[in-house]
Short mmCIF file of C-alpha atoms in Angstrom, two decimals:
data_model
loop_
_atom_site.label_atom_id
_atom_site.label_comp_id
_atom_site.label_asym_id
_atom_site.label_seq_id
_atom_site.Cartn_x
_atom_site.Cartn_y
_atom_site.Cartn_z
CA MET A 1 338.69 207.86 61.40
CA ILE A 2 340.85 204.80 61.82
CA SER A 3 344.06 205.43 63.74
CA LYS A 4 346.46 203.65 66.11
CA SER A 5 345.69 201.89 69.41
CA CYS A 6 343.59 202.82 72.39
CA LEU A 7 342.86 201.48 75.85
CA VAL A 8 339.27 201.40 77.07
CA VAL A 9 338.63 201.50 80.81
CA PHE A 10 336.07 198.78 80.86
CA SER A 11 333.77 197.83 83.73
CA GLY A 12 331.36 195.59 81.85
CA GLY A 13 328.54 198.07 82.40
CA GLN A 14 326.24 199.57 79.80
CA ASP A 15 328.26 202.73 79.22
CA SER A 16 331.68 201.18 78.94
CA THR A 17 330.29 198.50 76.61
CA THR A 18 329.07 201.24 74.31
CA CYS A 19 332.49 202.87 74.53
CA LEU A 20 334.25 199.61 73.70
CA TYR A 21 332.37 199.28 70.44
CA TRP A 22 332.72 202.99 69.73
CA ALA A 23 336.48 202.56 70.13
CA LYS A 24 336.46 199.65 67.68
CA GLN A 25 335.19 202.06 65.06
CA GLN A 26 337.69 204.80 65.89
CA PHE A 27 340.91 202.88 66.45
CA GLU A 28 342.86 200.26 64.63
CA LYS A 29 343.51 198.21 67.73
CA VAL A 30 341.45 198.26 70.93
CA HIS A 31 342.57 197.00 74.32
CA ALA A 32 340.52 196.93 77.50
CA VAL A 33 341.51 197.24 81.13
CA THR A 34 339.16 196.14 83.90
CA PHE A 35 339.77 196.88 87.57
CA ASP A 36 339.21 194.29 90.21
CA TYR A 37 338.82 196.69 93.13
CA GLY A 38 336.97 194.33 95.44
CA GLN A 39 333.54 195.15 94.03
CA ARG A 40 331.05 193.23 96.07
CA HIS A 41 329.34 191.86 92.97
CA ARG A 42 331.78 189.65 91.10
CA ILE A 43 329.18 189.31 88.33
CA GLU A 44 330.54 192.65 87.00
CA LEU A 45 333.96 191.13 86.33
CA GLU A 46 332.38 188.17 84.60
CA ALA A 47 330.27 190.48 82.41
CA ALA A 48 333.40 192.39 81.43
CA ARG A 49 335.21 189.20 80.47
CA VAL A 50 332.32 187.90 78.36
CA ILE A 51 331.87 191.17 76.48
CA CYS A 52 335.58 191.47 75.65
CA GLU A 53 335.39 187.98 74.24
CA LEU A 54 332.32 188.88 72.18
CA ALA A 55 333.98 192.05 70.94
CA GLN A 56 337.26 190.23 70.33
CA VAL A 57 339.18 192.76 72.36
CA SER A 58 342.19 191.80 74.46
CA GLN A 59 341.53 192.44 78.13
CA VAL A 60 343.78 192.84 81.13
CA VAL A 61 342.36 192.72 84.66
CA LEU A 62 344.32 194.85 87.11
CA PRO A 63 343.86 194.33 90.82
CA ILE A 64 343.64 197.25 93.21
CA ASN A 65 343.15 196.48 96.87
CA SER A 66 343.42 200.05 98.16
CA PHE A 67 339.74 200.96 98.03
CA SER A 68 338.59 198.04 100.15
CA ALA A 69 341.27 199.09 102.63
CA LEU A 70 339.93 202.66 102.58
CA GLY A 71 336.42 201.34 103.16
CA GLY A 72 333.58 203.69 103.95
CA ASN A 73 331.50 203.37 100.81
CA SER A 74 328.69 201.17 99.68
CA LEU A 75 330.24 199.77 96.49
CA THR A 76 333.00 197.85 98.20
CA ASP A 77 331.87 197.64 101.80
CA ALA A 78 329.54 194.71 102.36
CA ASN A 79 328.55 196.10 105.75
CA GLN A 80 327.24 199.35 104.38
CA GLU A 81 323.74 199.86 103.05
CA ILE A 82 323.43 201.01 99.49
CA ILE A 83 322.08 204.26 98.09
CA GLY A 84 321.78 207.26 100.21
CA VAL A 85 323.57 210.45 100.92
CA GLY A 86 327.07 210.15 102.28
CA LYS A 87 329.72 212.70 103.16
CA GLY A 88 329.54 216.22 101.77
CA ASN A 89 326.15 215.55 100.14
CA LEU A 90 327.76 213.11 97.73
CA PRO A 91 326.04 209.76 97.20
CA ASP A 92 327.38 207.17 99.66
CA SER A 93 328.34 205.01 96.69
CA PHE A 94 330.97 207.70 95.98
CA VAL A 95 334.41 206.16 96.27
CA PRO A 96 336.62 209.22 96.54
CA GLY A 97 339.20 209.35 93.79
CA ARG A 98 338.14 206.09 92.24
CA ASN A 99 337.96 207.23 88.63
CA LEU A 100 341.13 209.27 89.06
CA VAL A 101 343.04 206.23 90.28
CA PHE A 102 341.56 203.94 87.63
CA MET A 103 342.43 206.35 84.85
CA THR A 104 345.95 206.89 86.20
CA LEU A 105 346.63 203.17 86.48
CA ALA A 106 345.14 202.68 83.01
CA ALA A 107 347.54 205.35 81.76
CA ALA A 108 350.46 203.55 83.43
CA TYR A 109 349.53 200.30 81.71
CA ALA A 110 348.98 202.14 78.42
CA TRP A 111 352.33 203.92 78.72
CA GLN A 112 354.07 200.59 79.14
CA ASN A 113 352.44 199.45 75.91
CA ASP A 114 352.99 202.65 73.91
CA ILE A 115 349.31 203.55 73.93
CA PHE A 116 348.39 207.17 74.59
CA ASP A 117 344.68 207.23 73.89
CA LEU A 118 342.37 206.31 76.75
CA VAL A 119 338.63 205.86 76.48
CA THR A 120 336.20 206.09 79.39
CA GLY A 121 332.42 206.00 79.62
CA VAL A 122 332.07 208.75 82.21
CA CYS A 123 329.12 211.00 81.61
CA GLN A 124 328.42 214.42 82.97
CA THR A 125 324.73 214.41 82.09
CA ASP A 126 323.74 211.59 84.40
CA TYR A 127 326.72 211.92 86.62
CA SER A 128 324.69 211.03 89.73
CA GLY A 129 326.65 213.44 91.86
CA TYR A 130 330.06 211.95 91.09
CA PRO A 131 332.44 214.87 90.58
CA ASP A 132 335.09 212.63 89.02
CA CYS A 133 332.83 212.00 86.01
CA ARG A 134 332.83 215.60 84.87
CA LEU A 135 334.61 216.95 81.82
CA ASN A 136 336.69 219.47 83.75
CA THR A 137 338.01 216.68 86.01
CA MET A 138 338.92 214.58 82.97
CA ARG A 139 340.69 217.53 81.34
CA ALA A 140 342.71 218.20 84.50
CA LEU A 141 343.53 214.52 84.76
CA GLU A 142 344.66 214.38 81.14
CA GLN A 143 347.06 217.16 82.04
CA SER A 144 348.42 215.49 85.18
CA ILE A 145 348.99 212.07 83.60
CA SER A 146 350.59 213.67 80.56
CA LEU A 147 352.97 215.71 82.71
CA GLY A 148 353.55 212.92 85.22
CA MET A 149 354.48 210.36 82.56
CA ASP A 150 356.07 212.77 80.11
CA ALA A 151 353.80 211.74 77.24
CA LYS A 152 350.86 213.31 75.48
CA PHE A 153 347.77 211.41 76.60
CA THR A 154 344.27 211.99 75.28
CA ILE A 155 341.24 210.92 77.28
CA HIS A 156 338.25 210.24 75.04
CA THR A 157 334.82 210.53 76.64
CA PRO A 158 332.29 209.73 73.91
CA LEU A 159 329.33 209.70 76.32
CA MET A 160 330.22 212.86 78.25
CA HIS A 161 327.29 214.96 77.09
CA LEU A 162 324.81 212.27 76.07
CA SER A 163 321.59 211.47 77.86
CA LYS A 164 320.92 207.81 78.65
CA LYS A 165 318.59 207.74 75.67
CA GLU A 166 321.30 209.11 73.38
CA SER A 167 323.81 206.59 74.74
CA ILE A 168 321.51 203.79 73.70
CA LEU A 169 321.10 205.25 70.24
CA LEU A 170 324.90 205.45 70.05
CA ALA A 171 325.15 201.81 71.18
CA ARG A 172 322.95 200.84 68.23
CA GLU A 173 324.96 202.98 65.87
CA VAL A 174 328.32 201.44 66.82
CA GLY A 175 327.07 197.85 66.98
CA ALA A 176 327.10 197.53 70.77
CA TYR A 177 323.38 196.91 71.18
CA GLN A 178 323.43 193.10 71.24
CA ALA A 179 326.42 193.04 73.58
CA LEU A 180 324.37 195.02 76.11
CA ALA A 181 322.60 191.70 76.77
CA SER A 182 325.76 190.65 78.60
CA SER A 183 326.44 193.94 80.41
CA HIS A 184 325.84 194.42 84.10
CA THR A 185 324.15 197.35 85.80
CA CYS A 186 322.11 196.15 88.82
CA TYR A 187 323.39 197.54 92.16
CA ASN A 188 322.11 194.39 93.82
CA GLY A 189 324.31 192.22 91.62
CA GLN A 190 321.38 190.20 90.28
CA PHE A 191 320.70 188.48 87.00
CA PRO A 192 317.97 188.79 85.86
CA PRO A 193 318.38 192.41 87.09
CA CYS A 194 316.29 193.29 90.17
CA GLY A 195 314.54 196.10 88.30
CA THR A 196 314.00 198.11 91.47
CA CYS A 197 317.41 199.52 92.46
CA PRO A 198 318.28 203.06 91.27
CA ALA A 199 320.73 201.68 88.67
CA CYS A 200 318.12 199.35 87.13
CA ILE A 201 315.53 202.13 87.16
CA LEU A 202 317.87 204.61 85.45
CA ARG A 203 318.80 202.00 82.87
CA ALA A 204 315.16 201.12 82.16
CA LYS A 205 314.27 204.79 81.76
CA GLY A 206 316.94 205.17 79.07
CA PHE A 207 315.69 202.22 77.04
CA GLU A 208 312.13 203.44 77.39
CA GLU A 209 313.05 206.87 76.07
CA ALA A 210 315.10 205.38 73.25
CA GLN A 211 312.13 203.15 72.44
CA TYR A 212 314.15 199.97 72.25
CA PRO A 213 313.90 196.95 74.52
CA ASP A 214 316.84 196.27 76.86
CA PRO A 215 318.60 193.14 75.53
CA LEU A 216 319.69 192.33 79.10
CA VAL A 217 316.09 192.26 80.32
CA GLU A 218 315.11 190.18 77.29
CA ARG A 219 317.86 187.70 78.08
CA GLY A 220 316.55 187.56 81.64
CA ASN A 221 313.09 186.70 80.35
CA GLU A 222 314.25 183.88 78.08
CA MET B 1 351.98 229.39 110.98
CA ILE B 2 350.04 226.82 112.96
CA SER B 3 346.83 225.72 111.29
CA LYS B 4 344.58 222.66 110.95
CA SER B 5 345.52 219.10 109.90
CA CYS B 6 347.63 217.68 107.14
CA LEU B 7 348.49 214.31 105.69
CA VAL B 8 352.11 213.54 104.83
CA VAL B 9 352.82 210.95 102.14
CA PHE B 10 355.51 209.16 104.01
CA SER B 11 357.90 206.55 102.65
CA GLY B 12 360.38 206.46 105.51
CA GLY B 13 363.10 207.92 103.29
CA GLN B 14 365.26 210.94 103.96
CA ASP B 15 363.07 213.45 102.13
CA SER B 16 359.72 212.42 103.51
CA THR B 17 361.20 212.30 107.03
CA THR B 18 362.24 215.92 106.65
CA CYS B 19 358.74 216.72 105.39
CA LEU B 20 357.13 214.96 108.35
CA TYR B 21 358.96 217.18 110.81
CA TRP B 22 358.43 220.25 108.63
CA ALA B 23 354.71 219.49 108.75
CA LYS B 24 354.80 219.22 112.54
CA GLN B 25 355.90 222.85 112.60
CA GLN B 26 353.28 224.01 110.10
CA PHE B 27 350.18 222.13 111.15
CA GLU B 28 348.32 221.54 114.34
CA LYS B 29 347.84 217.85 113.68
CA VAL B 30 349.96 215.69 111.40
CA HIS B 31 348.97 212.31 109.97
CA ALA B 32 351.07 210.08 107.77
CA VAL B 33 350.16 207.62 105.05
CA THR B 34 352.62 204.99 103.87
CA PHE B 35 352.04 202.84 100.80
CA ASP B 36 352.77 199.17 100.80
CA TYR B 37 353.13 198.74 97.03
CA GLY B 38 355.12 195.55 97.09
CA GLN B 39 358.49 197.30 97.39
CA ARG B 40 361.12 194.63 97.30
CA HIS B 41 362.81 196.00 100.42
CA ARG B 42 360.45 195.67 103.36
CA ILE B 43 363.00 197.57 105.47
CA GLU B 44 361.45 200.76 104.03
CA LEU B 45 358.10 200.03 105.65
CA GLU B 46 359.77 199.29 108.96
CA ALA B 47 361.73 202.57 108.76
CA ALA B 48 358.49 204.45 108.15
CA ARG B 49 356.81 202.83 111.15
CA VAL B 50 359.72 203.59 113.49
CA ILE B 51 359.97 207.24 112.43
CA CYS B 52 356.23 207.86 112.86
CA GLU B 53 356.55 206.46 116.35
CA LEU B 54 359.55 208.71 117.07
CA ALA B 55 357.70 211.72 115.67
CA GLN B 56 354.49 210.74 117.49
CA VAL B 57 352.51 210.95 114.30
CA SER B 58 349.59 208.63 113.60
CA GLN B 59 350.30 206.47 110.59
CA VAL B 60 348.10 204.47 108.25
CA VAL B 61 349.60 201.91 105.86
CA LEU B 62 347.59 201.54 102.66
CA PRO B 63 348.15 198.53 100.44
CA ILE B 64 348.26 198.84 96.68
CA ASN B 65 348.88 195.70 94.68
CA SER B 66 348.46 197.24 91.21
CA PHE B 67 352.10 198.14 90.59
CA SER B 68 353.42 194.64 91.18
CA ALA B 69 350.75 193.47 88.75
CA LEU B 70 351.91 196.05 86.20
CA GLY B 71 355.49 194.86 86.68
CA GLY B 72 358.23 196.05 84.39
CA ASN B 73 360.25 198.20 86.74
CA SER B 74 363.15 197.65 89.05
CA LEU B 75 361.60 198.89 92.31
CA THR B 76 358.98 196.18 92.56
CA ASP B 77 360.20 193.51 90.17
CA ALA B 78 362.69 191.18 91.82
CA ASN B 79 363.68 189.77 88.45
CA GLN B 80 364.77 193.06 87.03
CA GLU B 81 368.21 194.56 87.55
CA ILE B 82 368.42 197.93 89.20
CA ILE B 83 369.53 201.26 87.83
CA GLY B 84 369.75 201.82 84.17
CA VAL B 85 367.83 203.43 81.44
CA GLY B 86 364.37 202.07 80.75
CA LYS B 87 361.64 203.08 78.35
CA GLY B 88 361.64 206.54 76.81
CA ASN B 89 365.01 207.41 78.36
CA LEU B 90 363.47 207.36 81.81
CA PRO B 91 365.34 205.51 84.56
CA ASP B 92 364.17 201.89 84.75
CA SER B 93 363.26 202.47 88.37
CA PHE B 94 360.48 204.71 86.99
CA VAL B 95 357.13 203.27 87.95
CA PRO B 96 354.77 205.11 85.61
CA GLY B 97 352.13 207.04 87.48
CA ARG B 98 353.32 205.94 90.89
CA ASN B 99 353.37 209.35 92.55
CA LEU B 100 350.12 210.30 90.87
CA VAL B 101 348.37 207.23 92.24
CA PHE B 102 349.91 207.60 95.70
CA MET B 103 348.86 211.24 95.91
CA THR B 104 345.36 210.48 94.67
CA LEU B 105 344.87 207.66 97.16
CA ALA B 106 346.31 209.89 99.88
CA ALA B 107 343.75 212.52 98.89
CA ALA B 108 340.96 209.92 99.08
CA TYR B 109 342.01 208.95 102.60
CA ALA B 110 342.41 212.62 103.54
CA TRP B 111 338.98 213.48 102.13
CA GLN B 112 337.41 210.78 104.28
CA ASN B 113 339.04 212.39 107.30
CA ASP B 114 338.29 216.02 106.40
CA ILE B 115 341.92 216.81 105.65
CA PHE B 116 342.67 218.89 102.58
CA ASP B 117 346.37 219.61 102.96
CA LEU B 118 348.77 217.02 101.58
CA VAL B 119 352.53 217.09 102.02
CA THR B 120 355.01 215.29 99.79
CA GLY B 121 358.79 215.24 99.61
CA VAL B 122 359.05 215.30 95.83
CA CYS B 123 361.87 217.43 94.57
CA GLN B 124 362.43 218.86 91.15
CA THR B 125 366.11 219.66 91.71
CA ASP B 126 367.28 216.09 92.09
CA TYR B 127 364.36 214.55 90.35
CA SER B 128 366.47 211.82 88.79
CA GLY B 129 364.43 211.89 85.61
CA TYR B 130 361.09 211.22 87.30
CA PRO B 131 358.57 213.52 85.61
CA ASP B 132 355.99 212.95 88.35
CA CYS B 133 358.21 214.78 90.85
CA ARG B 134 358.04 218.10 89.06
CA LEU B 135 356.13 221.14 90.24
CA ASN B 136 353.96 221.39 87.12
CA THR B 137 352.84 217.76 87.60
CA MET B 138 351.95 218.46 91.23
CA ARG B 139 350.01 221.59 90.29
CA ALA B 140 348.03 219.68 87.65
CA LEU B 141 347.38 216.90 90.13
CA GLU B 142 346.18 219.38 92.77
CA GLN B 143 343.68 220.51 90.18
CA SER B 144 342.47 217.04 89.24
CA ILE B 145 342.03 215.78 92.81
CA SER B 146 340.29 219.01 93.81
CA LEU B 147 337.87 218.76 90.89
CA GLY B 148 337.48 214.99 91.18
CA MET B 149 336.61 215.08 94.88
CA ASP B 150 334.86 218.42 94.87
CA ALA B 151 337.11 219.90 97.55
CA LYS B 152 339.95 222.41 97.58
CA PHE B 153 343.13 220.41 98.12
CA THR B 154 346.57 221.94 98.56
CA ILE B 155 349.69 219.89 97.87
CA HIS B 156 352.66 221.18 99.86
CA THR B 157 356.11 220.40 98.46
CA PRO B 158 358.61 221.93 100.89
CA LEU B 159 361.62 220.31 99.19
CA MET B 160 360.62 221.07 95.59
CA HIS B 161 363.42 223.52 94.83
CA LEU B 162 366.00 222.51 97.42
CA SER B 163 369.31 220.83 96.69
CA LYS B 164 370.15 217.74 98.75
CA LYS B 165 372.41 219.96 100.82
CA GLU B 166 369.61 222.42 101.48
CA SER B 167 367.25 219.57 102.40
CA ILE B 168 369.68 218.48 105.09
CA LEU B 169 369.91 222.00 106.43
CA LEU B 170 366.11 222.09 106.50
CA ALA B 171 366.08 218.75 108.32
CA ARG B 172 368.26 220.29 111.03
CA GLU B 173 366.09 223.39 111.18
CA VAL B 174 362.84 221.47 111.69
CA GLY B 175 364.24 218.92 114.13
CA ALA B 176 364.31 215.97 111.73
CA TYR B 177 368.06 215.43 111.83
CA GLN B 178 368.20 212.74 114.52
CA ALA B 179 365.26 210.88 113.00
CA LEU B 180 367.26 210.52 109.78
CA ALA B 181 369.21 207.84 111.66
CA SER B 182 366.13 205.64 111.21
CA SER B 183 365.35 206.58 107.61
CA HIS B 184 366.00 204.29 104.69
CA THR B 185 367.60 205.18 101.36
CA CYS B 186 369.76 202.29 100.08
CA TYR B 187 368.46 200.78 96.79
CA ASN B 188 369.92 197.48 97.87
CA GLY B 189 367.79 197.44 101.01
CA GLN B 190 370.78 197.15 103.32
CA PHE B 191 371.49 198.34 106.83
CA PRO B 192 374.15 199.51 107.34
CA PRO B 193 373.63 201.12 103.91
CA CYS B 194 375.73 199.61 101.10
CA GLY B 195 377.30 203.00 100.34
CA THR B 196 377.82 202.13 96.69
CA CYS B 197 374.36 202.25 95.05
CA PRO B 198 373.29 205.52 93.36
CA ALA B 199 370.86 206.31 96.19
CA CYS B 200 373.54 205.91 98.87
CA ILE B 201 376.00 207.96 96.82
CA LEU B 202 373.51 210.78 96.26
CA ARG B 203 372.64 210.79 99.95
CA ALA B 204 376.31 210.87 101.00
CA LYS B 205 377.00 213.74 98.63
CA GLY B 206 374.27 215.83 100.26
CA PHE B 207 375.62 215.28 103.78
CA GLU B 208 379.12 216.04 102.60
CA GLU B 209 378.02 219.31 101.07
CA ALA B 210 375.98 220.21 104.13
CA GLN B 211 379.03 219.39 106.24
CA TYR B 212 377.15 217.23 108.70
CA PRO B 213 377.59 213.52 109.26
CA ASP B 214 374.75 211.23 108.20
CA PRO B 215 373.10 209.93 111.40
CA LEU B 216 372.15 206.74 109.54
CA VAL B 217 375.77 206.00 108.65
CA GLU B 218 376.79 206.79 112.24
CA ARG B 219 374.16 204.34 113.51
CA GLY B 220 375.57 201.74 111.11
CA ASN B 221 379.03 202.25 112.56
CA GLU B 222 377.94 201.86 116.17
#
């Protein structure tokens, strides 16, 4: 169904790339917002830019310096080792409240532009221990941004209940497959991807199960 | 009742100053978080620092550069005139999502420090058209941060249903009255306060109704 505008929260990763193309099928006009939160691998931001260009989607990059200031997690803190168990048995790559803040800022930007449909690639199936990727969190958030901005927001989560394999099949269905060659996943920030970090391993497993090659790996082999 | 720790979202204004002292009576240990969001009057940040020192409360200042980047509102945008009606009949000093983001970042900082009680001076009575100051927004937010960080947060809003007059009476009751001499309210960023902007006028009205002089105005006259 073609209708109105939406804003995709877009990291340049595999899942949000799939969502971007999904959104292009569902909405008349698609915008993307990417957060520059001090991620230690700037290659992510570059991937996001390239894919928006490929998809011909207008992109805004919003800075947020609060998470680096908060510190204490392995995705922004260069002094912290990656991948392990952090506080409260959550992975130490857990940045508390990160998705909540991203979604709320995305809503603020959307509100300013009369957009009330947000799209995010969060996924409960493979949620890796991140509580802010779950459906009930997204539903509660939808409620708080709608009340807080006095507007009826809808948060679309097309990947919420998909396995990695199913996400890849969806990527093919919505025409995102080739763009995945430009997406970024590797926790070590490498291209060609390191292939050994948990993110690369999870990604590879999905492509294996879907029985398609990963266009990113193929690009790395060229 | 004396119990555990709390984190006060503290701007250095009249309401959050009252909340800071209220919290000192309710909690064993009180911490404050102040947001440096690019407010065009830096005097607010200085007021917050001074009052935390007076109250002997440890304070952290968290930066957030996203709202200046979003632009389009009179509290951060030096090129925009103050006080009028902006989008959707909301005051043009409305920064969409501001309280939601502040509270969520406060929760993130609290979570890192094993604090699950947040205190904010938002007030539905005089909410000046800000939907993110209402009780239903705060309840929804409590839900989304609790789910998103997998912890049971409580958001305390001691001023929610008080008139400005009643807030001043509460300030006296909890020992915040003298500290109000160091608080900041004036939209024009002036000390002594300009006395003519809507914020100064609303503040003066409250003191008049409470039949106490404003310690800030008295300090200005010294």
